[in-house]
Coordinates of C-alpha atoms in Angstrom, one line a residue:
Chain A
X1 CA 0.0 0.0 0.0
X2 CA 2.2 2.8 -1.2
X3 CA 1.4 6.2 0.0
X4 CA 1.7 7.8 -3.4
X5 CA -1.0 5.7 -4.9
X6 CA -3.6 6.4 -2.2
X7 CA -5.8 9.4 -1.7
X8 CA -7.9 10.4 1.3
X9 CA -11.5 11.5 0.9
X10 CA -13.0 13.2 3.9
X11 CA -16.8 13.5 4.5
X12 CA -18.8 16.3 6.0
X13 CA -18.7 14.6 9.4
X14 CA -15.0 14.1 9.2
X15 CA -14.8 10.5 8.4
X16 CA -11.7 9.6 6.3
X17 CA -11.8 7.1 3.5
X18 CA -8.5 6.1 2.1
X19 CA -8.8 4.6 -1.3
X20 CA -6.6 4.0 -4.4
X21 CA -6.0 7.0 -6.6
X22 CA -7.1 4.9 -9.5
X23 CA -10.5 4.3 -8.0
X24 CA -10.9 7.9 -7.0
X25 CA -10.2 9.0 -10.5
X26 CA -13.3 7.3 -11.8
X27 CA -14.8 10.7 -10.8
X28 CA -13.8 13.2 -13.5
X29 CA -13.9 16.0 -10.9
X30 CA -11.5 14.3 -8.6
X31 CA -9.3 13.4 -11.6
X32 CA -9.1 17.0 -12.6
X33 CA -8.5 18.0 -9.1
X34 CA -5.5 15.7 -8.8
X35 CA -4.0 16.3 -12.2
X36 CA -4.5 20.0 -12.5
X37 CA -1.4 22.1 -12.9
X38 CA -0.7 24.5 -10.1
X39 CA -0.4 23.6 -6.5
X40 CA -3.8 23.2 -5.0
X41 CA -4.0 22.1 -1.4
X42 CA -5.4 18.8 -2.4
X43 CA -2.5 17.7 -4.5
X44 CA -0.1 18.8 -1.9
X45 CA -1.5 16.8 0.9
X46 CA -3.2 14.0 -1.1
X47 CA -6.5 14.5 0.6
X48 CA -9.8 16.0 -0.5
X49 CA -12.5 17.3 1.9
X50 CA -16.2 17.3 0.8
X51 CA -18.0 19.4 3.4
X52 CA -21.3 18.8 1.5
X53 CA -21.2 15.1 1.2
X54 CA -22.4 12.9 4.1
X55 CA -20.5 9.9 5.3
X56 CA -23.1 7.4 4.2
X57 CA -23.1 8.8 0.7
X58 CA -19.3 9.1 0.5
X59 CA -19.0 5.5 1.6
X60 CA -21.4 4.4 -1.1
X61 CA -19.5 6.4 -3.7
X62 CA -16.2 4.8 -2.8
X63 CA -17.9 1.4 -3.2
X64 CA -19.1 2.6 -6.6
X65 CA -15.6 3.5 -7.6
X66 CA -14.3 0.1 -7.0
X67 CA -17.3 -1.6 -8.5
X68 CA -16.8 0.5 -11.6
X69 CA -13.2 -0.6 -12.0
X70 CA -14.2 -4.2 -11.6
X71 CA -17.0 -3.8 -14.2
X72 CA -14.5 -2.2 -16.6
X73 CA -12.2 -5.2 -16.3
X74 CA -15.0 -7.7 -17.1
X75 CA -16.8 -8.7 -14.0
X76 CA -20.3 -7.8 -14.7
X77 CA -22.1 -7.7 -11.4
X78 CA -24.9 -5.5 -10.2
X79 CA -24.4 -2.4 -8.1
X80 CA -27.1 -2.3 -5.5
X81 CA -28.4 1.1 -4.4
X82 CA -30.7 1.4 -1.3
X83 CA -33.7 3.5 -2.4
X84 CA -33.5 6.1 0.4
X85 CA -30.0 7.0 -0.8
X86 CA -30.9 7.5 -4.4
X87 CA -31.5 11.2 -4.5
X88 CA -28.5 12.2 -2.5
X89 CA -26.4 9.8 -4.4
X90 CA -27.5 11.2 -7.8
X91 CA -26.7 14.8 -6.6
X92 CA -23.3 13.7 -5.4
X93 CA -22.7 11.9 -8.7
X94 CA -23.6 15.0 -10.6
X95 CA -21.3 17.0 -8.5
X96 CA -18.4 14.6 -8.9
X97 CA -19.1 13.9 -12.6
X98 CA -19.2 10.2 -12.2
Chain B
X1 CA -7.1 32.9 1.9
X2 CA -9.5 30.0 1.6
X3 CA -10.5 30.2 5.3
X4 CA -11.5 33.8 5.0
X5 CA -14.4 33.4 2.6
X6 CA -18.0 33.5 3.8
X7 CA -19.9 30.3 3.9
X8 CA -23.5 31.5 4.2
X9 CA -25.4 29.8 1.5
X10 CA -23.2 26.9 1.3
X11 CA -24.5 25.4 4.5
X12 CA -27.8 24.7 3.0
X13 CA -28.4 21.0 2.5
X14 CA -28.4 19.5 -0.9
X15 CA -32.0 18.5 -0.8
X16 CA -33.5 22.0 -0.5
X17 CA -33.8 24.0 -3.6
X18 CA -33.9 27.4 -2.1
X19 CA -33.9 30.6 -4.2
X20 CA -30.6 32.1 -3.6
X21 CA -30.2 35.7 -2.8
X22 CA -28.3 37.5 -5.6
X23 CA -26.1 39.0 -3.0
X24 CA -24.8 35.6 -2.2
X25 CA -24.2 35.0 -5.8
X26 CA -22.2 38.2 -5.9
X27 CA -20.1 37.0 -3.0
X28 CA -19.5 33.7 -4.8
X29 CA -18.4 35.5 -7.9
X30 CA -16.0 37.6 -5.9
X31 CA -14.4 34.6 -4.5
X32 CA -13.9 33.1 -7.9
X33 CA -12.8 36.3 -9.5
X34 CA -10.2 36.6 -6.8
X35 CA -9.1 33.0 -7.5
X36 CA -8.8 33.6 -11.2
X37 CA -6.8 36.7 -10.5
X38 CA -4.4 34.8 -8.3
X39 CA -4.0 32.1 -10.8
X40 CA -3.0 34.6 -13.5
X41 CA -0.4 36.0 -11.0
X42 CA 0.9 32.5 -10.2
X43 CA -0.2 32.9 -6.6
X44 CA -2.5 29.9 -6.6
X45 CA -0.5 27.9 -4.1
X46 CA -2.6 26.6 -1.3
X47 CA -6.0 27.2 -2.7
X48 CA -8.5 24.4 -2.0
X49 CA -9.7 23.2 -5.3
X50 CA -12.9 21.7 -3.8
X51 CA -14.0 25.0 -2.3
X52 CA -13.7 26.8 -5.6
X53 CA -15.2 24.0 -7.5
X54 CA -18.1 23.9 -5.2
X55 CA -18.6 27.7 -5.4
X56 CA -18.7 27.6 -9.1
X57 CA -21.1 24.6 -8.9
X58 CA -23.5 26.4 -6.7
X59 CA -23.5 29.5 -9.0
X60 CA -24.4 27.4 -12.0
X61 CA -26.8 25.2 -10.0
X62 CA -28.7 28.2 -8.7
X63 CA -29.0 29.7 -12.2
X64 CA -26.3 32.2 -12.0
X65 CA -24.3 30.6 -14.8
X66 CA -24.6 33.6 -17.0
X67 CA -23.1 35.9 -14.4
X68 CA -20.2 33.5 -13.9
X69 CA -19.6 33.2 -17.6
X70 CA -19.6 36.8 -18.4
X71 CA -17.6 37.5 -15.4
X72 CA -15.0 35.0 -16.6
X73 CA -14.9 36.6 -20.1
X74 CA -14.3 40.1 -18.8
X75 CA -11.7 39.0 -16.2
X76 CA -9.7 37.0 -18.7
X77 CA -10.0 39.8 -21.3
X78 CA -8.7 42.4 -18.9
X79 CA -5.8 40.2 -17.8
X80 CA -4.8 39.6 -21.4
X81 CA -4.9 43.2 -22.2
X82 CA -2.4 43.7 -19.4
X83 CA -0.2 40.9 -20.8
X84 CA -0.4 42.5 -24.2
X85 CA 0.8 45.8 -22.8
X86 CA 3.8 44.2 -21.1
X87 CA 4.7 42.3 -24.3
X88 CA 4.5 45.4 -26.4
X89 CA 6.9 47.1 -24.0
X90 CA 9.6 44.6 -24.4
X91 CA 12.6 45.8 -26.3
X92 CA 14.5 44.1 -29.0
X93 CA 15.5 40.5 -29.0
X94 CA 13.6 39.5 -25.9
X95 CA 10.3 40.0 -27.7
X96 CA 9.8 36.4 -28.8
X97 CA 10.9 35.0 -25.6
X98 CA 8.5 37.1 -23.6
X99 CA 5.7 36.2 -26.0
X100 CA 6.5 32.5 -25.6
X101 CA 6.8 32.6 -21.8
X102 CA 3.5 34.4 -21.5
X103 CA 1.8 31.9 -23.9
X104 CA 3.0 28.9 -21.8
X105 CA 1.9 30.5 -18.6
X106 CA -1.4 31.4 -20.1
X107 CA -2.0 27.8 -21.1
X108 CA -1.3 26.6 -17.6
X109 CA -3.6 29.2 -16.1
X110 CA -6.3 28.4 -18.6
X111 CA -6.2 24.8 -17.7
X112 CA -6.5 25.5 -14.0
X113 CA -9.4 27.8 -14.5
X114 CA -11.2 25.3 -16.7
X115 CA -10.7 22.6 -14.1
X116 CA -12.2 24.7 -11.3
X117 CA -15.1 25.8 -13.5
X118 CA -15.5 22.3 -15.0
X119 CA -19.1 22.1 -13.9
X120 CA -20.1 25.1 -15.9
X121 CA -18.0 23.9 -18.8
X122 CA -19.9 20.7 -19.1
X123 CA -23.4 21.7 -18.3
X124 CA -24.2 25.4 -18.6
X125 CA -22.0 26.1 -21.6
X126 CA -23.1 23.3 -24.0
X127 CA -26.8 24.0 -23.1
X128 CA -26.5 27.7 -24.0
X129 CA -24.2 27.0 -27.0
X130 CA -21.5 29.3 -25.6
X131 CA -17.8 28.7 -26.4
X132 CA -16.2 26.3 -24.1
X133 CA -13.6 27.6 -21.7
X134 CA -10.5 26.2 -23.5
X135 CA -11.5 27.6 -26.8
X136 CA -12.6 30.8 -25.2
X137 CA -9.2 31.2 -23.7
X138 CA -7.5 30.7 -27.1
X139 CA -9.9 33.0 -28.9
X140 CA -9.3 35.8 -26.3
X141 CA -5.6 35.3 -26.6
X142 CA -5.8 35.5 -30.4
X143 CA -7.9 38.7 -30.3
X144 CA -6.1 40.5 -27.6
X145 CA -2.5 39.6 -28.2
X146 CA -1.9 38.4 -31.7
X147 CA -4.3 40.7 -33.4
X148 CA -3.1 43.7 -31.4
X149 CA -1.7 45.8 -34.1
X150 CA 1.6 46.5 -32.5
X151 CA 2.3 42.9 -31.6
X152 CA 1.1 41.4 -34.9
X153 CA 3.5 43.3 -37.2
X154 CA 6.4 42.9 -34.8
X155 CA 5.8 39.1 -34.6
X156 CA 5.6 38.7 -38.3
X157 CA 8.7 40.8 -38.9
X158 CA 10.7 39.0 -36.3
X159 CA 9.8 35.5 -37.6
X160 CA 10.7 36.5 -41.2
X161 CA 13.9 38.0 -40.1
X162 CA 14.9 34.8 -38.3
X163 CA 14.3 32.8 -41.5
X164 CA 16.2 35.2 -43.5
X165 CA 19.2 35.2 -41.3
X166 CA 19.2 31.4 -41.2
X167 CA 19.2 31.4 -45.0
X168 CA 22.3 33.6 -44.9
X169 CA 24.0 31.0 -42.7
X170 CA 23.4 32.2 -39.2
X171 CA 22.3 29.9 -36.4
X172 CA 19.0 30.8 -34.8
X173 CA 17.0 29.6 -31.9
X174 CA 14.9 26.9 -33.5
X175 CA 13.2 25.7 -30.4
X176 CA 11.8 29.1 -29.6
X177 CA 10.7 29.6 -33.1
X178 CA 9.0 26.3 -33.1
X179 CA 7.1 27.1 -30.0
X180 CA 5.8 30.3 -31.6
X181 CA 4.7 28.6 -34.8
X182 CA 3.1 25.9 -32.8
X183 CA 1.2 28.6 -30.9
X184 CA -0.1 30.1 -34.1
X185 CA -1.2 26.6 -35.3
X186 CA -3.0 26.1 -31.9
X187 CA -4.8 29.3 -32.4
X188 CA -6.1 28.0 -35.7
X189 CA -4.7 27.1 -39.0
X190 CA -6.0 30.3 -40.5
X191 CA -4.1 32.3 -38.0
X192 CA -0.9 30.5 -38.9
X193 CA -1.5 31.1 -42.5
X194 CA -2.4 34.7 -42.2
X195 CA 0.3 35.8 -39.8
X196 CA 3.1 33.6 -40.9
X197 CA 2.8 31.3 -43.8
X198 CA 1.6 33.6 -46.5
X199 CA 4.1 36.4 -45.9
X200 CA 6.8 33.7 -45.5
X201 CA 6.0 32.2 -48.9
X202 CA 5.9 35.7 -50.5
X203 CA 9.3 36.7 -49.0
X204 CA 10.8 33.3 -50.0
X205 CA 9.6 33.7 -53.5
X206 CA 11.4 37.1 -53.8
X207 CA 14.5 35.7 -52.1
X208 CA 14.9 32.8 -54.4
X209 CA 14.1 34.8 -57.5
X210 CA 17.0 37.1 -56.7
X211 CA 19.3 34.3 -55.6
X212 CA 18.7 32.1 -58.7
X213 CA 19.5 35.1 -60.9
X214 CA 22.8 35.7 -59.1
X215 CA 23.9 32.0 -59.1
X216 CA 23.1 31.4 -62.7
X217 CA 25.3 34.3 -63.8
X218 CA 28.3 32.9 -61.9
X219 CA 28.0 29.1 -62.1
X220 CA 27.9 26.4 -64.7
X221 CA 25.0 24.0 -65.0
X222 CA 26.4 21.3 -62.6
X223 CA 27.2 23.8 -59.8
X224 CA 23.9 25.6 -60.2
X225 CA 22.0 22.3 -59.8
X226 CA 24.0 21.5 -56.7
X227 CA 23.1 24.8 -55.2
X228 CA 19.4 24.3 -56.1
X229 CA 19.4 20.9 -54.5
X230 CA 21.1 22.3 -51.4
X231 CA 18.5 25.0 -51.0
X232 CA 15.6 22.5 -51.6
X233 CA 16.9 20.2 -48.9
X234 CA 17.5 23.2 -46.6
X235 CA 13.9 24.2 -46.8
X236 CA 12.6 20.7 -46.2
X237 CA 14.8 20.5 -43.1
X238 CA 13.6 23.9 -42.0
X239 CA 10.0 22.8 -42.1
X240 CA 10.7 19.7 -40.1
X241 CA 12.4 21.6 -37.4
X242 CA 10.3 24.5 -36.7
X243 CA 7.5 25.0 -39.2
X244 CA 4.2 23.2 -39.6
X245 CA 4.3 20.1 -41.8
X246 CA 1.7 21.5 -44.1
X247 CA 4.1 24.2 -45.2
X248 CA 6.5 21.7 -46.8
X249 CA 4.7 21.2 -50.0
X250 CA 4.2 25.0 -50.4
X251 CA 7.7 26.1 -49.8
X252 CA 9.2 23.4 -52.0
X253 CA 6.9 24.5 -54.8
X254 CA 8.3 28.0 -54.4
X255 CA 11.9 26.9 -54.6
X256 CA 11.1 24.6 -57.5
X257 CA 9.4 27.4 -59.4
X258 CA 12.0 30.1 -58.8
X259 CA 15.2 28.1 -58.9
X260 CA 14.4 25.4 -61.4
X261 CA 11.4 26.1 -63.5
X262 CA 12.3 29.7 -64.4
X263 CA 15.7 28.7 -65.6
X264 CA 15.5 25.2 -66.9
X265 CA 15.7 26.0 -70.6
X266 CA 18.9 28.0 -70.0
X267 CA 20.4 25.3 -67.8
X268 CA 19.7 22.3 -70.0
X269 CA 21.0 24.1 -73.1
X270 CA 24.0 25.6 -71.4
X271 CA 27.2 25.6 -73.5
X272 CA 29.9 23.4 -72.2
X273 CA 28.1 22.4 -69.1
X274 CA 24.5 21.6 -70.0
X275 CA 22.9 18.3 -70.7
X276 CA 24.8 17.5 -73.9
X277 CA 28.2 17.9 -72.4
X278 CA 27.2 15.9 -69.3
X279 CA 26.1 13.1 -71.6
X280 CA 29.4 13.2 -73.5
X281 CA 31.5 13.3 -70.4
X282 CA 29.4 10.7 -68.7
X283 CA 28.8 12.7 -65.6
X284 CA 26.4 10.4 -63.9
X285 CA 26.0 12.3 -60.7
X286 CA 25.2 15.6 -62.4
X287 CA 22.8 13.8 -64.8
X288 CA 21.1 12.1 -61.9
X289 CA 20.7 15.4 -60.1
X290 CA 19.3 17.2 -63.1
X291 CA 16.8 14.4 -63.6
X292 CA 15.6 14.4 -60.1
X293 CA 15.3 18.2 -60.0
X294 CA 13.5 18.5 -63.3
X295 CA 11.3 15.6 -62.4
X296 CA 9.7 18.0 -59.9
X297 CA 8.5 20.6 -62.3
X298 CA 6.0 20.3 -65.1
X299 CA 7.5 19.6 -68.5
X300 CA 11.0 19.6 -67.0
X301 CA 11.8 16.2 -68.3
X302 CA 10.3 17.0 -71.7
X303 CA 13.1 19.5 -72.2
X304 CA 15.7 17.0 -71.2
X305 CA 14.3 14.4 -73.5
X306 CA 14.1 16.8 -76.5
X307 CA 17.7 17.9 -76.1
X308 CA 18.8 14.3 -75.7
X309 CA 17.0 13.2 -78.8
X310 CA 18.4 15.9 -81.0
X311 CA 21.9 15.2 -79.6
X312 CA 21.7 11.5 -80.3
X313 CA 20.3 12.0 -83.8
X314 CA 23.0 14.5 -84.7
X315 CA 25.9 12.5 -83.4
X316 CA 24.4 9.3 -84.8
X317 CA 24.0 10.9 -88.2
X318 CA 27.7 12.0 -88.1
X319 CA 28.6 8.4 -87.4
X320 CA 26.7 6.7 -90.2
X321 CA 27.6 9.2 -92.9
X322 CA 31.3 9.4 -92.1
X323 CA 33.0 7.9 -95.2
X324 CA 36.1 6.8 -93.2
X325 CA 34.0 4.7 -90.9
X326 CA 32.1 3.1 -93.7
X327 CA 35.2 1.4 -94.9
X328 CA 35.2 -0.9 -91.8
X329 CA 31.8 -2.4 -91.3
X330 CA 32.7 -4.4 -88.3
X331 CA 34.0 -1.4 -86.4
X332 CA 31.1 0.6 -87.6
X333 CA 28.7 -1.8 -85.9
X334 CA 30.9 -2.0 -82.9
X335 CA 30.7 1.8 -82.5
X336 CA 27.0 1.7 -82.8
X337 CA 26.9 -0.9 -80.0
X338 CA 29.2 1.1 -77.8
X339 CA 27.2 4.2 -78.3
X340 CA 24.0 2.4 -77.3
X341 CA 25.8 0.9 -74.2
X342 CA 26.9 4.3 -73.0
X343 CA 23.4 5.8 -73.3
X344 CA 21.8 2.8 -71.7
X345 CA 24.1 3.2 -68.8
X346 CA 23.1 6.8 -68.4
X347 CA 19.5 6.0 -68.5
X348 CA 20.0 3.2 -66.0
X349 CA 22.2 5.0 -63.5
X350 CA 21.0 8.6 -63.7
X351 CA 17.5 8.5 -65.1
X352 CA 16.1 5.7 -63.0
X353 CA 15.4 3.5 -66.1
X354 CA 12.7 6.0 -67.1
X355 CA 10.6 4.5 -69.8
X356 CA 10.1 7.7 -71.7
X357 CA 13.8 8.2 -72.0
X358 CA 14.3 4.6 -73.2
X359 CA 11.7 5.2 -75.9
X360 CA 13.3 8.4 -76.9
X361 CA 16.6 6.6 -77.2
X362 CA 15.1 3.9 -79.4
X363 CA 13.3 6.4 -81.7
X364 CA 16.5 8.3 -82.2
X365 CA 18.5 5.2 -83.1
X366 CA 15.8 4.2 -85.5
X367 CA 16.1 7.6 -87.1
X368 CA 19.8 7.6 -87.9
X369 CA 20.6 3.9 -88.4
X370 CA 18.3 4.0 -91.4
X371 CA 20.0 7.0 -92.8
X372 CA 22.7 4.7 -94.1
X373 CA 21.3 2.2 -96.7
X374 CA 24.1 -0.2 -96.0
X375 CA 23.3 -0.7 -92.3
X376 CA 21.5 -4.0 -92.7
X377 CA 24.5 -5.4 -94.6
X378 CA 27.0 -4.2 -92.1
X379 CA 25.1 -5.7 -89.2
X380 CA 24.9 -9.0 -90.9
X381 CA 28.7 -8.8 -91.6
X382 CA 29.3 -8.1 -87.9
X383 CA 27.3 -11.2 -86.9
X384 CA 29.1 -13.2 -89.5
X385 CA 32.4 -12.2 -88.1
X386 CA 31.4 -13.0 -84.5
X387 CA 30.1 -16.4 -85.4
X388 CA 33.0 -17.3 -87.5
X389 CA 35.9 -16.1 -85.4
X390 CA 34.4 -15.2 -82.1
X391 CA 34.2 -18.7 -80.7
X392 CA 38.0 -18.9 -80.8
X393 CA 38.6 -15.7 -78.8
X394 CA 35.6 -15.1 -76.5
X395 CA 33.5 -17.3 -74.3
X396 CA 30.0 -18.4 -75.2
X397 CA 28.2 -16.1 -72.7
X398 CA 30.0 -13.1 -74.1
X399 CA 29.0 -14.0 -77.6
X400 CA 25.4 -14.4 -76.4
X401 CA 25.5 -11.0 -74.8
X402 CA 26.8 -9.3 -78.0
X403 CA 24.3 -11.1 -80.2
X404 CA 21.5 -9.9 -77.8
X405 CA 22.7 -6.3 -78.3
X406 CA 22.9 -6.8 -82.1
X407 CA 19.3 -8.0 -82.0
X408 CA 18.4 -4.6 -80.5
X409 CA 20.0 -2.9 -83.5
X410 CA 18.2 -5.2 -85.8
X411 CA 15.0 -4.0 -84.2
X412 CA 15.7 -0.5 -85.3
X413 CA 16.2 -1.4 -89.0
X414 CA 13.5 -0.5 -91.4
X415 CA 14.8 -2.7 -94.2
X416 CA 14.6 -5.9 -92.3
X417 CA 14.1 -7.9 -95.6
X418 CA 17.4 -6.5 -96.8
X419 CA 19.0 -7.8 -93.7
X420 CA 17.5 -11.3 -94.3
X421 CA 18.9 -11.4 -97.8
X422 CA 22.4 -10.7 -96.6
X423 CA 22.1 -12.9 -93.6
X424 CA 21.1 -15.8 -95.8
X425 CA 24.1 -15.4 -98.0
X426 CA 26.5 -15.1 -95.1
X427 CA 24.9 -18.1 -93.3
X428 CA 25.2 -20.2 -96.4
X429 CA 28.9 -19.4 -96.6
X430 CA 29.4 -20.2 -93.0
X431 CA 27.7 -23.5 -93.1
X432 CA 29.6 -24.6 -96.2
X433 CA 32.9 -23.7 -94.7
X434 CA 32.0 -25.4 -91.4
X435 CA 33.3 -22.4 -89.4
X436 CA 30.6 -22.0 -87.0
X437 CA 28.6 -23.8 -84.3
X438 CA 25.1 -24.8 -84.9
X439 CA 24.1 -24.0 -81.3
X440 CA 25.2 -20.4 -81.7
X441 CA 23.4 -20.2 -85.1
X442 CA 20.2 -21.6 -83.8
X443 CA 20.2 -19.3 -80.8
X444 CA 20.7 -16.2 -82.9
X445 CA 17.9 -17.2 -85.2
X446 CA 15.7 -17.7 -82.2
X447 CA 16.5 -14.1 -81.2
X448 CA 15.5 -12.9 -84.6
X449 CA 12.4 -14.9 -84.5
X450 CA 11.2 -13.1 -81.3
X451 CA 11.7 -9.9 -83.1
X452 CA 9.6 -10.7 -86.2
X453 CA 7.1 -13.0 -87.7
X454 CA 7.7 -16.7 -88.1
X455 CA 7.8 -16.7 -91.9
X456 CA 10.7 -14.4 -91.8
X457 CA 12.9 -16.9 -90.1
X458 CA 11.5 -20.2 -91.4
X459 CA 13.7 -20.2 -94.4
X460 CA 16.7 -19.6 -92.3
X461 CA 15.7 -22.3 -89.9
X462 CA 15.3 -24.7 -92.7
X463 CA 18.9 -24.1 -93.6

């Protein structure tokens, strides 16, 4: 688990999710954030704070990232979404361009 | 910096779609404007991307996209006007460097801005059919910097000066020049053409017109062609190093026109150094060069062919009507064969076996061989001599080779019947005296057969 390949996503409540950069970059927004020229705070510290995204949603999103990578490499499983999360999840997905 | 901003409307939860107070939108815009400003000044260290992204997101989400977009346009424009002023103020040689540096920095800044405003770029802009941020940045650059009257002329002049000094032999900064031409290409091919390519071609045209005039006064044909080839290669190399690839065809056309096409008549016909003397002196390299250069221009090769044809006809005619030579038929034919060999070699080595030239050669030979009515008889005598005596001196393959070449001469004869008559006589004498080999005889007849109809040779075969 090399440090350079991981990135930390922090939810509104302060929970920290450490995931692979590769997974995080499924989100176009996060990808831009991490690859943008210029030294933004996120690239310097390798962590991104989302004060608007709750922990539950952020957790689900991280699961989605990994599922997406698996799906891309051939494993065609289903991604289950609990109905009560749908709206918030969609908004977050829009925000993160995923 | 990032901690000092207000967070009023951002605390609202996602779920509630509240109508946002325009004052808050104003605050949001100020934050972003400040950020853009700092980005242009290379002070963007430590900004939190997510904050800025979210601010822009909210502006667009709450229907203030228009405000954001127009704010962006005016901020970028004013920054670029400042940049333009600073570039204009630069003295002398640093001009291109400054332009280049600002361009690179601009691209970086543009990318950062686009990343922050990505939400607007992918939702608001396409739906309102506005120009996307990247293209917007390029267009503003083009309008404010390149089309600024002071900068445009200076840029054009500087680039043309660089090319000129390189043509005179100086070393220039190719990397820097390449960045600048690439910048023009990025702004749009029409920008490249208008600002650089067209004036470049015009200036080059003048340059080569003058140079070709000077060179042709002082050099002979071979040297002139060398110089032309050098310049051509130089231009091609220039394009590959710091111009856009599409310019190659255009500039080579200019060189071809001014250096080659305008002077080709004079060159080919030049006394003591033109095509005729090259042929006589067997200057293969010069001939090859002339061929390759004239190949590039319309009707260049036609001139060469015509000169070659008239040369062969003249010299051939001298050969067959010279009374001294006519006394020795064997030698006469040998000289014909030698002449053909020499010319074949030239066509093979220098003219790339060009079919047109081969045909021209054949037709010229046809012309002068038949000027002498005794040619058929002489050729038959030559064959007679070879078959009688040759086997003692030369090997079989060599005889084969010679007879092959004689067959070529036979092809040029008009009076083939006359040849048959003589050949019959000589063949009869050979067979009676036993001084020949039937293999060689048969093989020669086969060669003749492939040249003409069966009936022609049937009598001979019978013998």
